[in-house]
PDB file of C-alpha atoms in Angstrom:
ATOM      1  CA  MET A1292       9.553   7.334  12.029  1.00 53.00           C
ATOM      2  CA  THR A1293      11.818   9.387  10.017  1.00 65.00           C
ATOM      3  CA  PHE A1294      13.219   8.001   6.938  1.00 70.00           C
ATOM      4  CA  ASP A1295      15.878   8.725   4.915  1.00 71.00           C
ATOM      5  CA  PRO A1296      16.005   6.527   1.530  1.00 70.00           C
ATOM      6  CA  ARG A1297      19.914   7.208   1.756  1.00 70.00           C
ATOM      7  CA  THR A1298      20.405   5.427   4.882  1.00 79.00           C
ATOM      8  CA  ARG A1299      19.228   1.926   3.913  1.00 82.00           C
ATOM      9  CA  ALA A1300      20.075   0.161   0.769  1.00 89.00           C
ATOM     10  CA  PRO A1301      16.895  -1.188  -1.382  1.00 93.00           C
ATOM     11  CA  ILE A1302      16.118  -4.595  -2.458  1.00 93.00           C
ATOM     12  CA  ARG A1303      15.642  -3.105  -5.931  1.00 94.00           C
ATOM     13  CA  ILE A1304      15.244  -0.023  -8.136  1.00 95.00           C
ATOM     14  CA  LEU A1305      12.868   0.367 -10.730  1.00 95.00           C
ATOM     15  CA  PRO A1306      11.956   3.327 -13.040  1.00 96.00           C
ATOM     16  CA  LYS A1307       8.166   4.184 -12.554  1.00 94.00           C
ATOM     17  CA  MET A1308       5.925   6.835 -14.093  1.00 94.00           C
ATOM     18  CA  ILE A1309       3.385   8.484 -12.168  1.00 94.00           C
ATOM     19  CA  ASP A1310       0.485   9.606 -13.873  1.00 94.00           C
ATOM     20  CA  ALA A1311      -0.154  12.999 -14.471  1.00 93.00           C
ATOM     21  CA  ALA A1312      -3.592  13.318 -12.631  1.00 92.00           C
ATOM     22  CA  CYS A1313      -2.388  11.412  -9.377  1.00 93.00           C
ATOM     23  CA  TYR A1314       0.705  13.282  -9.098  1.00 94.00           C
ATOM     24  CA  ASN A1315      -0.811  16.772  -9.903  1.00 93.00           C
ATOM     25  CA  ARG A1316      -3.657  15.654  -6.956  1.00 93.00           C
ATOM     26  CA  VAL A1317      -0.822  14.635  -4.243  1.00 95.00           C
ATOM     27  CA  SER A1318       1.187  18.120  -5.059  1.00 93.00           C
ATOM     28  CA  LEU A1319      -2.130  20.104  -4.591  1.00 92.00           C
ATOM     29  CA  ALA A1320      -2.783  18.243  -1.350  1.00 94.00           C
ATOM     30  CA  LEU A1321       0.656  18.994  -0.380  1.00 94.00           C
ATOM     31  CA  THR A1322       0.364  22.682  -0.932  1.00 92.00           C
ATOM     32  CA  ARG A1323      -3.422  23.194   0.671  1.00 91.00           C
ATOM     33  CA  LEU A1324      -3.027  20.896   3.754  1.00 92.00           C
ATOM     34  CA  GLY A1325       0.519  21.217   4.448  1.00 91.00           C
ATOM     35  CA  GLU A1326       3.923  18.946   4.467  1.00 91.00           C
ATOM     36  CA  PRO A1327       4.357  15.969   5.477  1.00 93.00           C
ATOM     37  CA  LEU A1328       1.268  14.367   5.306  1.00 95.00           C
ATOM     38  CA  ASP A1329       0.384  10.801   6.733  1.00 95.00           C
ATOM     39  CA  VAL A1330      -1.997   9.003   4.492  1.00 95.00           C
ATOM     40  CA  GLU A1331      -3.245   5.615   5.474  1.00 95.00           C
ATOM     41  CA  ILE A1332      -4.214   2.948   2.938  1.00 93.00           C
ATOM     42  CA  ALA A1333      -5.881   0.418   4.948  1.00 90.00           C
ATOM     43  CA  PRO A1334      -6.674  -2.123   2.005  1.00 90.00           C
ATOM     44  CA  LEU A1335      -3.062  -2.256   1.190  1.00 91.00           C
ATOM     45  CA  ARG A1336      -2.216  -2.512   4.632  1.00 92.00           C
ATOM     46  CA  MET A1337       0.334   0.602   4.501  1.00 94.00           C
ATOM     47  CA  ILE A1338       0.583   4.247   5.449  1.00 95.00           C
ATOM     48  CA  VAL A1339       2.295   6.456   2.755  1.00 95.00           C
ATOM     49  CA  CYS A1340       4.221   9.686   4.659  1.00 95.00           C
ATOM     50  CA  VAL A1341       4.154  12.221   1.565  1.00 96.00           C
ATOM     51  CA  LYS A1342       6.573  15.066   1.166  1.00 95.00           C
ATOM     52  CA  ARG A1343       7.538  17.203  -1.876  1.00 91.00           C
ATOM     53  CA  ARG A1344      10.362  14.795  -2.981  1.00 92.00           C
ATOM     54  CA  LEU A1345       9.985  11.832  -1.419  1.00 94.00           C
ATOM     55  CA  TRP A1346       7.015   9.334  -0.663  1.00 95.00           C
ATOM     56  CA  VAL A1347       7.575   6.557   1.712  1.00 95.00           C
ATOM     57  CA  ALA A1348       5.251   3.787   2.413  1.00 94.00           C
ATOM     58  CA  ARG A1349       5.626   1.889   5.625  1.00 94.00           C
ATOM     59  CA  SER A1350       3.629  -1.214   6.818  1.00 93.00           C
ATOM     60  CA  LEU A1351       0.596  -0.622   9.145  1.00 92.00           C
ATOM     61  CA  VAL A1352       1.469  -4.055  11.122  1.00 90.00           C
ATOM     62  CA  ASN A1353       5.028  -3.563  11.839  1.00 90.00           C
ATOM     63  CA  ASP A1354       6.346   0.225  10.810  1.00 88.00           C
ATOM     64  CA  ILE A1355       8.948  -1.231   8.428  1.00 90.00           C
ATOM     65  CA  PRO A1356       9.413   0.905   5.024  1.00 92.00           C
ATOM     66  CA  LEU A1357       7.725  -1.086   2.051  1.00 93.00           C
ATOM     67  CA  MET A1358       9.007   1.499  -0.723  1.00 94.00           C
ATOM     68  CA  ALA A1359       9.770   5.108  -1.647  1.00 95.00           C
ATOM     69  CA  TRP A1360       9.250   6.932  -4.721  1.00 95.00           C
ATOM     70  CA  VAL A1361      11.962   9.223  -5.237  1.00 94.00           C
ATOM     71  CA  SER A1362      13.972  11.256  -7.699  1.00 93.00           C
ATOM     72  CA  PHE A1363      10.558  12.756  -9.419  1.00 94.00           C
ATOM     73  CA  ARG A1364      11.552  14.854 -12.551  1.00 93.00           C
ATOM     74  CA  ILE A1365       9.196  17.611 -12.934  1.00 88.00           C
ATOM     75  CA  GLY A1366      11.368  19.786 -14.946  1.00 84.00           C
ATOM     76  CA  THR A1367       9.821  21.162 -17.499  1.00 80.00           C
ATOM     77  CA  ARG A1368       6.886  18.622 -18.057  1.00 82.00           C
ATOM     78  CA  GLY A1369       3.314  19.736 -18.997  1.00 85.00           C
ATOM     79  CA  LEU A1370       0.892  19.566 -16.388  1.00 87.00           C
ATOM     80  CA  HIS A1371      -0.901  16.585 -18.600  1.00 89.00           C
ATOM     81  CA  GLU A1372       2.204  14.654 -18.938  1.00 92.00           C
ATOM     82  CA  PRO A1373       3.181  11.694 -16.352  1.00 94.00           C
ATOM     83  CA  VAL A1374       6.214  12.373 -13.801  1.00 94.00           C
ATOM     84  CA  PRO A1375       9.030  10.010 -14.051  1.00 95.00           C
ATOM     85  CA  CYS A1376      10.497   8.700 -10.933  1.00 95.00           C
ATOM     86  CA  GLN A1377      12.431   5.891  -9.079  1.00 95.00           C
ATOM     87  CA  VAL A1378      10.729   3.474  -6.700  1.00 95.00           C
ATOM     88  CA  HIS A1379      12.955   2.213  -4.165  1.00 95.00           C
ATOM     89  CA  LEU A1380      11.497  -1.322  -3.014  1.00 94.00           C
ATOM     90  CA  TYR A1381      12.518  -2.684   0.678  1.00 93.00           C
ATOM     91  CA  HIS A1382      10.291  -5.590   1.214  1.00 90.00           C
ATOM     92  CA  PHE A1383      10.271  -8.191  -1.304  1.00 84.00           C
ATOM     93  CA  HIS A1384       6.273  -7.986  -1.751  1.00 84.00           C
ATOM     94  CA  ALA A1385       6.368  -4.390  -2.302  1.00 85.00           C
ATOM     95  CA  GLU A1386       6.363  -4.952  -6.308  1.00 83.00           C
ATOM     96  CA  LEU A1387       2.955  -6.110  -5.962  1.00 81.00           C
ATOM     97  CA  LEU A1388       1.468  -3.051  -4.217  1.00 84.00           C
ATOM     98  CA  MET A1389       3.463  -0.217  -6.095  1.00 84.00           C
ATOM     99  CA  GLY A1390       1.380  -0.082  -9.025  1.00 85.00           C
ATOM    100  CA  GLU A1391      -1.840   0.607  -7.060  1.00 90.00           C
ATOM    101  CA  ALA A1392      -0.510   2.736  -4.111  1.00 93.00           C
ATOM    102  CA  PRO A1393       0.074   6.024  -6.107  1.00 92.00           C
ATOM    103  CA  GLN A1394      -3.700   6.208  -7.207  1.00 93.00           C
ATOM    104  CA  ARG A1395      -4.805   5.110  -3.707  1.00 94.00           C
ATOM    105  CA  LEU A1396      -2.744   7.614  -1.940  1.00 94.00           C
ATOM    106  CA  ALA A1397      -4.619  10.095  -4.587  1.00 93.00           C
ATOM    107  CA  ASN A1398      -7.894   9.190  -3.934  1.00 93.00           C
ATOM    108  CA  LYS A1399      -7.256   9.546  -0.022  1.00 94.00           C
ATOM    109  CA  LEU A1400      -5.875  12.925  -0.448  1.00 93.00           C
ATOM    110  CA  ASP A1401      -8.986  13.810  -2.447  1.00 91.00           C
ATOM    111  CA  GLU A1402     -11.034  12.815   0.073  1.00 92.00           C
ATOM    112  CA  ARG A1403      -9.020  15.023   2.488  1.00 90.00           C
ATOM    113  CA  LEU A1404      -9.746  18.089   0.231  1.00 90.00           C
ATOM    114  CA  ASP A1405     -13.173  17.276   0.127  1.00 88.00           C
ATOM    115  CA  ARG A1406     -13.773  17.388   3.822  1.00 85.00           C
ATOM    116  CA  CYS A1407     -11.694  20.511   4.243  1.00 80.00           C
ATOM    117  CA  GLY A1408     -13.419  22.117   1.002  1.00 70.00           C
ATOM    118  CA  ASP A1409     -14.735  25.334   2.362  1.00 49.00           C
ATOM    119  CA  HIS A1410     -12.257  25.850   4.664  1.00 55.00           C
ATOM    120  CA  LEU A1411      -9.655  25.917   1.867  1.00 51.00           C
ATOM    121  CA  ARG A1412     -11.781  27.712  -0.593  1.00 50.00           C
ATOM    122  CA  GLY A1413     -10.460  31.396   0.235  1.00 50.00           C
ATOM    123  CA  ARG A1414      -7.103  30.424   1.554  1.00 50.00           C
ATOM    124  CA  SER A1415      -4.912  31.196  -1.724  1.00 51.00           C
ATOM    125  CA  PRO A1416      -5.374  34.681  -2.994  1.00 50.00           C
ATOM    126  CA  ALA A1417      -2.892  33.529  -5.833  1.00 53.00           C
ATOM    127  CA  VAL A1418      -5.472  31.343  -7.320  1.00 53.00           C
ATOM    128  CA  THR A1419      -8.221  32.954  -9.472  1.00 53.00           C
ATOM    129  CA  PRO A1420     -11.322  30.810 -10.100  1.00 55.00           C
ATOM    130  CA  LEU A1421     -12.315  30.796 -13.749  1.00 59.00           C
ATOM    131  CA  THR A1422     -15.604  31.652 -14.741  1.00 62.00           C
ATOM    132  CA  ARG A1423     -17.967  31.760 -17.901  1.00 61.00           C
ATOM    133  CA  ARG A1424     -18.767  35.137 -19.465  1.00 60.00           C
ATOM    134  CA  ASP A1425     -21.647  35.094 -21.758  1.00 60.00           C
ATOM    135  CA  ARG A1426     -20.960  37.443 -24.405  1.00 57.00           C
ATOM    136  CA  GLY A1427     -23.965  39.710 -25.945  1.00 56.00           C
ATOM    137  CA  MET A1428     -24.007  38.672 -28.992  1.00 51.00           C
TER     138      MET A1428
END
């Protein structure tokens, strides 16, 4: 199901800060695994469709949208700084899930990256691994 938050009025819109480590891990997964990604978060009974500028959580039970993270302001932030965004709530219980969902999403994507680890290691020539040099002093 393709969902566009501009076509449906949310019940509520809240400002949110996504933890830097969480946002960076999701961004890395999108870069390495491709876009969009569908990630099932069974304990929360949702599936999250992740794109670069939009994360949409839908119910696993009836496929209705629960919430969407939009308007990520990544501008000139440092990699260690949280990312401000907005959360559009489409279900009256979504507010109970919105705090836990981003971290669980990042954890699920970490698992996917770990499973594909050896396959992805040589994929990007733009990334140079850092190694420690022993100086002969």
